[in-house]
mmCIF file with all atom_site columns, C-alpha atoms in Angstrom:
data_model
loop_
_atom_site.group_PDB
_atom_site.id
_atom_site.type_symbol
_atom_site.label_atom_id
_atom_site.label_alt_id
_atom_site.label_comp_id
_atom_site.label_asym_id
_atom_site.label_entity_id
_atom_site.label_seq_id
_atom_site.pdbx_PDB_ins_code
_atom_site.Cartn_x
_atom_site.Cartn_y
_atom_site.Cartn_z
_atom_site.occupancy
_atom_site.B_iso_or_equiv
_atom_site.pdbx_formal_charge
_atom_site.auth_seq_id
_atom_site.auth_comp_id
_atom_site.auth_asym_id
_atom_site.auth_atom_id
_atom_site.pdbx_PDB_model_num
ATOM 1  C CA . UNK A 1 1  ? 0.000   0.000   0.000   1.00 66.00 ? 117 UNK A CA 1
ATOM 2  C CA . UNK A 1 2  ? 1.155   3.099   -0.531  1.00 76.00 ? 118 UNK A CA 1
ATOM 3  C CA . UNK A 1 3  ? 1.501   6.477   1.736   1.00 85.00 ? 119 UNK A CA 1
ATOM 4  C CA . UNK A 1 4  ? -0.113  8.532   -0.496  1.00 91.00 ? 120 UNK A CA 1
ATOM 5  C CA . UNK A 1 5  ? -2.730  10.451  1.414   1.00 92.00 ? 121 UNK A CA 1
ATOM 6  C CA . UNK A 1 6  ? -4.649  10.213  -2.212  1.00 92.00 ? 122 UNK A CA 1
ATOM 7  C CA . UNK A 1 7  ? -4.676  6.432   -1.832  1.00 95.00 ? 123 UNK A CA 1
ATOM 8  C CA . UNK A 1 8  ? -5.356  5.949   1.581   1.00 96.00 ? 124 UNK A CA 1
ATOM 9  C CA . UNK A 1 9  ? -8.125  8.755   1.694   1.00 96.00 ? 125 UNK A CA 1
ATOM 10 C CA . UNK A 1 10 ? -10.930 7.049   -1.134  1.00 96.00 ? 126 UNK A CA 1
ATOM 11 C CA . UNK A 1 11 ? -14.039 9.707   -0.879  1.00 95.00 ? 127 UNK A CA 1
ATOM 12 C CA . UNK A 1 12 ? -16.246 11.358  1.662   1.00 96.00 ? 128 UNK A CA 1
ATOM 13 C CA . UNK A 1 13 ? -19.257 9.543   2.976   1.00 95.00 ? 129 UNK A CA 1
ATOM 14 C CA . UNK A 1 14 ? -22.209 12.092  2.663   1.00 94.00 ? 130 UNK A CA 1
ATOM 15 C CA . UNK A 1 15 ? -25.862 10.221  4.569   1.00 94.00 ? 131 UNK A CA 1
ATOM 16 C CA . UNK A 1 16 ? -27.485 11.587  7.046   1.00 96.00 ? 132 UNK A CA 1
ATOM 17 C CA . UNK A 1 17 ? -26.073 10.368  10.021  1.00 96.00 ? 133 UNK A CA 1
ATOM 18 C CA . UNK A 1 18 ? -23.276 11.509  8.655   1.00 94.00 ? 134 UNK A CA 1
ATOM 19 C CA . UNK A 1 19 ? -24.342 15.084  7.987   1.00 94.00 ? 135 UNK A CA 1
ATOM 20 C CA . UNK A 1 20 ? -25.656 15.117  11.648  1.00 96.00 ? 136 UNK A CA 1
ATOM 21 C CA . UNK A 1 21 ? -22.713 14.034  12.969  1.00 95.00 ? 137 UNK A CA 1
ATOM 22 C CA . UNK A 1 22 ? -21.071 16.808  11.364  1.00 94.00 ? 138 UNK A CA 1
ATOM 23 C CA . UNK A 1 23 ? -23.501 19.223  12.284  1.00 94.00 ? 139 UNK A CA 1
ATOM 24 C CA . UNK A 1 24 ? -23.296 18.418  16.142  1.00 95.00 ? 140 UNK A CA 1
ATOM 25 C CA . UNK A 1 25 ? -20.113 16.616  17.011  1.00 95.00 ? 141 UNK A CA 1
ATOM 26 C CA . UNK A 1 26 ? -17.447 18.275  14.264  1.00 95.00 ? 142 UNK A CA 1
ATOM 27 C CA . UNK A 1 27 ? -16.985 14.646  12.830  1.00 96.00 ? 143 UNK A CA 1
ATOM 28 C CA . UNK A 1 28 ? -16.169 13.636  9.328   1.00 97.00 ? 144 UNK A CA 1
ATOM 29 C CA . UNK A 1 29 ? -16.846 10.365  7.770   1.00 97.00 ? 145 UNK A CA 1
ATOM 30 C CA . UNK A 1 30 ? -14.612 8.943   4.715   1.00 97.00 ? 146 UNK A CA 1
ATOM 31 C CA . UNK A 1 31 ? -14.084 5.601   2.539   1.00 97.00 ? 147 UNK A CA 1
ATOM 32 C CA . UNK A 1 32 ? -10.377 4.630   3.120   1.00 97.00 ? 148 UNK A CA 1
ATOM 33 C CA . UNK A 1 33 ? -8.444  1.954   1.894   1.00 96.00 ? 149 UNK A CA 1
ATOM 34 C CA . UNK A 1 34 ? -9.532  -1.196  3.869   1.00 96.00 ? 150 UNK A CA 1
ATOM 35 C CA . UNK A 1 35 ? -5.081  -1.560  4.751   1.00 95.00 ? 151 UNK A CA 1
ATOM 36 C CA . UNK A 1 36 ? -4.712  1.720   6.325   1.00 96.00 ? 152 UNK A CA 1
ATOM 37 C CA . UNK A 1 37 ? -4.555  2.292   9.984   1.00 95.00 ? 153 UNK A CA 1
ATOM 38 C CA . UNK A 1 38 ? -5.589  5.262   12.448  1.00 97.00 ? 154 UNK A CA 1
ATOM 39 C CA . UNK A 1 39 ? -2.446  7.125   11.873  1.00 97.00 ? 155 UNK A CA 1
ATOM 40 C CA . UNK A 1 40 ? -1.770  6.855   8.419   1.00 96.00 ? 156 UNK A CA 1
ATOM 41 C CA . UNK A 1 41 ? -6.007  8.107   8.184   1.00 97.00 ? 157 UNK A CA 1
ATOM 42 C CA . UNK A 1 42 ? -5.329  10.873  10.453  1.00 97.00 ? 158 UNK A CA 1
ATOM 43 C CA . UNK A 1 43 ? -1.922  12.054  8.824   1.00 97.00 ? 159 UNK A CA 1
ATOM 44 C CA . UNK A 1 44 ? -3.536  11.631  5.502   1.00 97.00 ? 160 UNK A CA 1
ATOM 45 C CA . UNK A 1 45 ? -6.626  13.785  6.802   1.00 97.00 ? 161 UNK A CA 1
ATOM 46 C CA . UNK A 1 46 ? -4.381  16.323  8.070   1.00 96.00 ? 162 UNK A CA 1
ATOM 47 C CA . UNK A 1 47 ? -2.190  16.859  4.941   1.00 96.00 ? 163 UNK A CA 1
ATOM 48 C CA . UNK A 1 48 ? -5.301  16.879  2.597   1.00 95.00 ? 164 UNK A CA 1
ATOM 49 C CA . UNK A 1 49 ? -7.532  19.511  4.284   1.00 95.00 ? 165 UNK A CA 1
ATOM 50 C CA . UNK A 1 50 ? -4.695  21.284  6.639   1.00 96.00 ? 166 UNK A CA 1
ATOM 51 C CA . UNK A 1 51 ? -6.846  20.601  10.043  1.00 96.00 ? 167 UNK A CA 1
ATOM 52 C CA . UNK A 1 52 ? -5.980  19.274  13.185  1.00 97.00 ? 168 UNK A CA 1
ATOM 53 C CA . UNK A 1 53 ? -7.177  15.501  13.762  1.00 97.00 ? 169 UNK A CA 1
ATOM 54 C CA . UNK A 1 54 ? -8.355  14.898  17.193  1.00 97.00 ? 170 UNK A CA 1
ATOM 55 C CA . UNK A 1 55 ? -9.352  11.030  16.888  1.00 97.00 ? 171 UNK A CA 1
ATOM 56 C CA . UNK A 1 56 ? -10.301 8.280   14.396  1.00 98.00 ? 172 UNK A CA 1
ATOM 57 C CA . UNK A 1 57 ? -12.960 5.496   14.559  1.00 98.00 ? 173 UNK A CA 1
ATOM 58 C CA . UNK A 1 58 ? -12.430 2.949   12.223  1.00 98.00 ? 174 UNK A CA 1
ATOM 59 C CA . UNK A 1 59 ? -14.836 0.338   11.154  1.00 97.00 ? 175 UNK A CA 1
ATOM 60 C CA . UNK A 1 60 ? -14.729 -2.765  8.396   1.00 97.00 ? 176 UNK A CA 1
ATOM 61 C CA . UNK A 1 61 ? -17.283 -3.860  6.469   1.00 96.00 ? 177 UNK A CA 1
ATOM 62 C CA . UNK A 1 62 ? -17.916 -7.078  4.925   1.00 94.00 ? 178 UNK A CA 1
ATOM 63 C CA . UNK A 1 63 ? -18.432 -7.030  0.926   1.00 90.00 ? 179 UNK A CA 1
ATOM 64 C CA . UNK A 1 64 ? -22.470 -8.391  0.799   1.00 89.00 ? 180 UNK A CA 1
ATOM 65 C CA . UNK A 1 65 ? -23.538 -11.105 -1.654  1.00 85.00 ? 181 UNK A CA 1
ATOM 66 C CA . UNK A 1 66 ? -25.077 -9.816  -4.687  1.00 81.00 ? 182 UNK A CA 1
ATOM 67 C CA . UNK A 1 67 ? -26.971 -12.138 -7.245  1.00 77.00 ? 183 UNK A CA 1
ATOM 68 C CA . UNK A 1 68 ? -24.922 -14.388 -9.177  1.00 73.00 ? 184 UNK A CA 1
ATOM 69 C CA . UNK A 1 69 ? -22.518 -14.306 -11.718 1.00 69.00 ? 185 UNK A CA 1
ATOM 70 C CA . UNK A 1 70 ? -23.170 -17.085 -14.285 1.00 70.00 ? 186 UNK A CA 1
ATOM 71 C CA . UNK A 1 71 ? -24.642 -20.564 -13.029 1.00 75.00 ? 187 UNK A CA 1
ATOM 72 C CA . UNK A 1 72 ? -23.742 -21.367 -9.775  1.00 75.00 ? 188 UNK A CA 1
ATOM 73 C CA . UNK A 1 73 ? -21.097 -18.749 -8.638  1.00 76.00 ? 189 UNK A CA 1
ATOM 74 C CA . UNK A 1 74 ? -22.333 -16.173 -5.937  1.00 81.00 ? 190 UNK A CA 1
ATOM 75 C CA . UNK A 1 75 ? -20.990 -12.766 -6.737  1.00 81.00 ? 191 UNK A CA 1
ATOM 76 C CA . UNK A 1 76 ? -19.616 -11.036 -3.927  1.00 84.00 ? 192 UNK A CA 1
ATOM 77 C CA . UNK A 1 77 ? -19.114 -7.079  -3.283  1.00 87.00 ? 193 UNK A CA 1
ATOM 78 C CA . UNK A 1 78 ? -15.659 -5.843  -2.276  1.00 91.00 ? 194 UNK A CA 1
ATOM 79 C CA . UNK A 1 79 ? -15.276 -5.149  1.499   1.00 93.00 ? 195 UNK A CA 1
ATOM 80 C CA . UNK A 1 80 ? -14.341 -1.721  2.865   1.00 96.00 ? 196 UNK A CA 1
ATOM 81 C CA . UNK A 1 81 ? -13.368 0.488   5.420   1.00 97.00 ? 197 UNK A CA 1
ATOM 82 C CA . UNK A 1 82 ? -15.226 3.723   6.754   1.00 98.00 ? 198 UNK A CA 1
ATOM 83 C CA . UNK A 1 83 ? -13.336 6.311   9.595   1.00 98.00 ? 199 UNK A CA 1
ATOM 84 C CA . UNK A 1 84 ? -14.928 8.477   11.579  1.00 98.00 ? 200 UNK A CA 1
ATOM 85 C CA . UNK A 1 85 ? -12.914 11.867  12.020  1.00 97.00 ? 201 UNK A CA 1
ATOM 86 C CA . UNK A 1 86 ? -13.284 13.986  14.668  1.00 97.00 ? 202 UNK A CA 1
ATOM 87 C CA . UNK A 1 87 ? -11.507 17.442  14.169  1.00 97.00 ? 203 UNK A CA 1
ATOM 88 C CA . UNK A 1 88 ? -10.830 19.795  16.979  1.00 95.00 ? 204 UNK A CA 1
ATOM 89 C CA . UNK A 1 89 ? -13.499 22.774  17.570  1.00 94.00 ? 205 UNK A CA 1
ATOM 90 C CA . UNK A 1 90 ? -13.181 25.297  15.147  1.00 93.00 ? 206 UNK A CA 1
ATOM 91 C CA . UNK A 1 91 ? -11.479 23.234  12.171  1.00 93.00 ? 207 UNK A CA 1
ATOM 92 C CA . UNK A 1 92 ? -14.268 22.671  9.339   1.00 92.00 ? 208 UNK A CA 1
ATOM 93 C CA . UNK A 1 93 ? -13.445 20.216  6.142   1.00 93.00 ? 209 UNK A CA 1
ATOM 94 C CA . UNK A 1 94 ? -15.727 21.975  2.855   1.00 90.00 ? 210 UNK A CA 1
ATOM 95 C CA . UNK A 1 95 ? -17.186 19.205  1.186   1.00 78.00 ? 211 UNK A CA 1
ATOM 96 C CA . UNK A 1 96 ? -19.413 20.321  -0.771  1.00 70.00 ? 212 UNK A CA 1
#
């Protein structure tokens, strides 16, 4: 894997938990590569939007099975990773 904050940081999560968490608690929510720990999120977090991490909460996800793909084999989605940033009061990531 590489240390690229562009790899490890995939795209911003935008649902509505996630917009109220924002709202109320100053936390972010991003796809990240399913290899990449709390530090390497929170560095690359840091670099890409110049704020000041305060913690991380990771979670993994398990790819779901989807239909089939030809006779008998089950297709399968990829499994993921989703942190949960929280960013020190005052610090703001534009998303939109």
């Amino acid at each position: 894997m590489k240390n690229d904050p562009y790899y490890i940081v995939k795209a911003p999560l935008i649902t509505e938990e996630s917009t109220l968490q924002r709202d109320t608690k100053n936390q972010y929510t991003f796809r990240v590569d399913p290899r990449a720990n709390k530090r390497q999120i929170r560095d690359a977090v840091e670099h890409l939007f110049n704020v000041k991490v305060l913690r991380v909460n990771t979670i993994n996800y398990q790819g779901k099975v989807s239909g089939r793909r030809g006779r008998s084999v089950p297709g399968r989605r990829t499994n993921w990773k989703k942190a949960i940033v929280t960013l020190r009061q005052g610090d703001a990531i534009d998303l939109i």
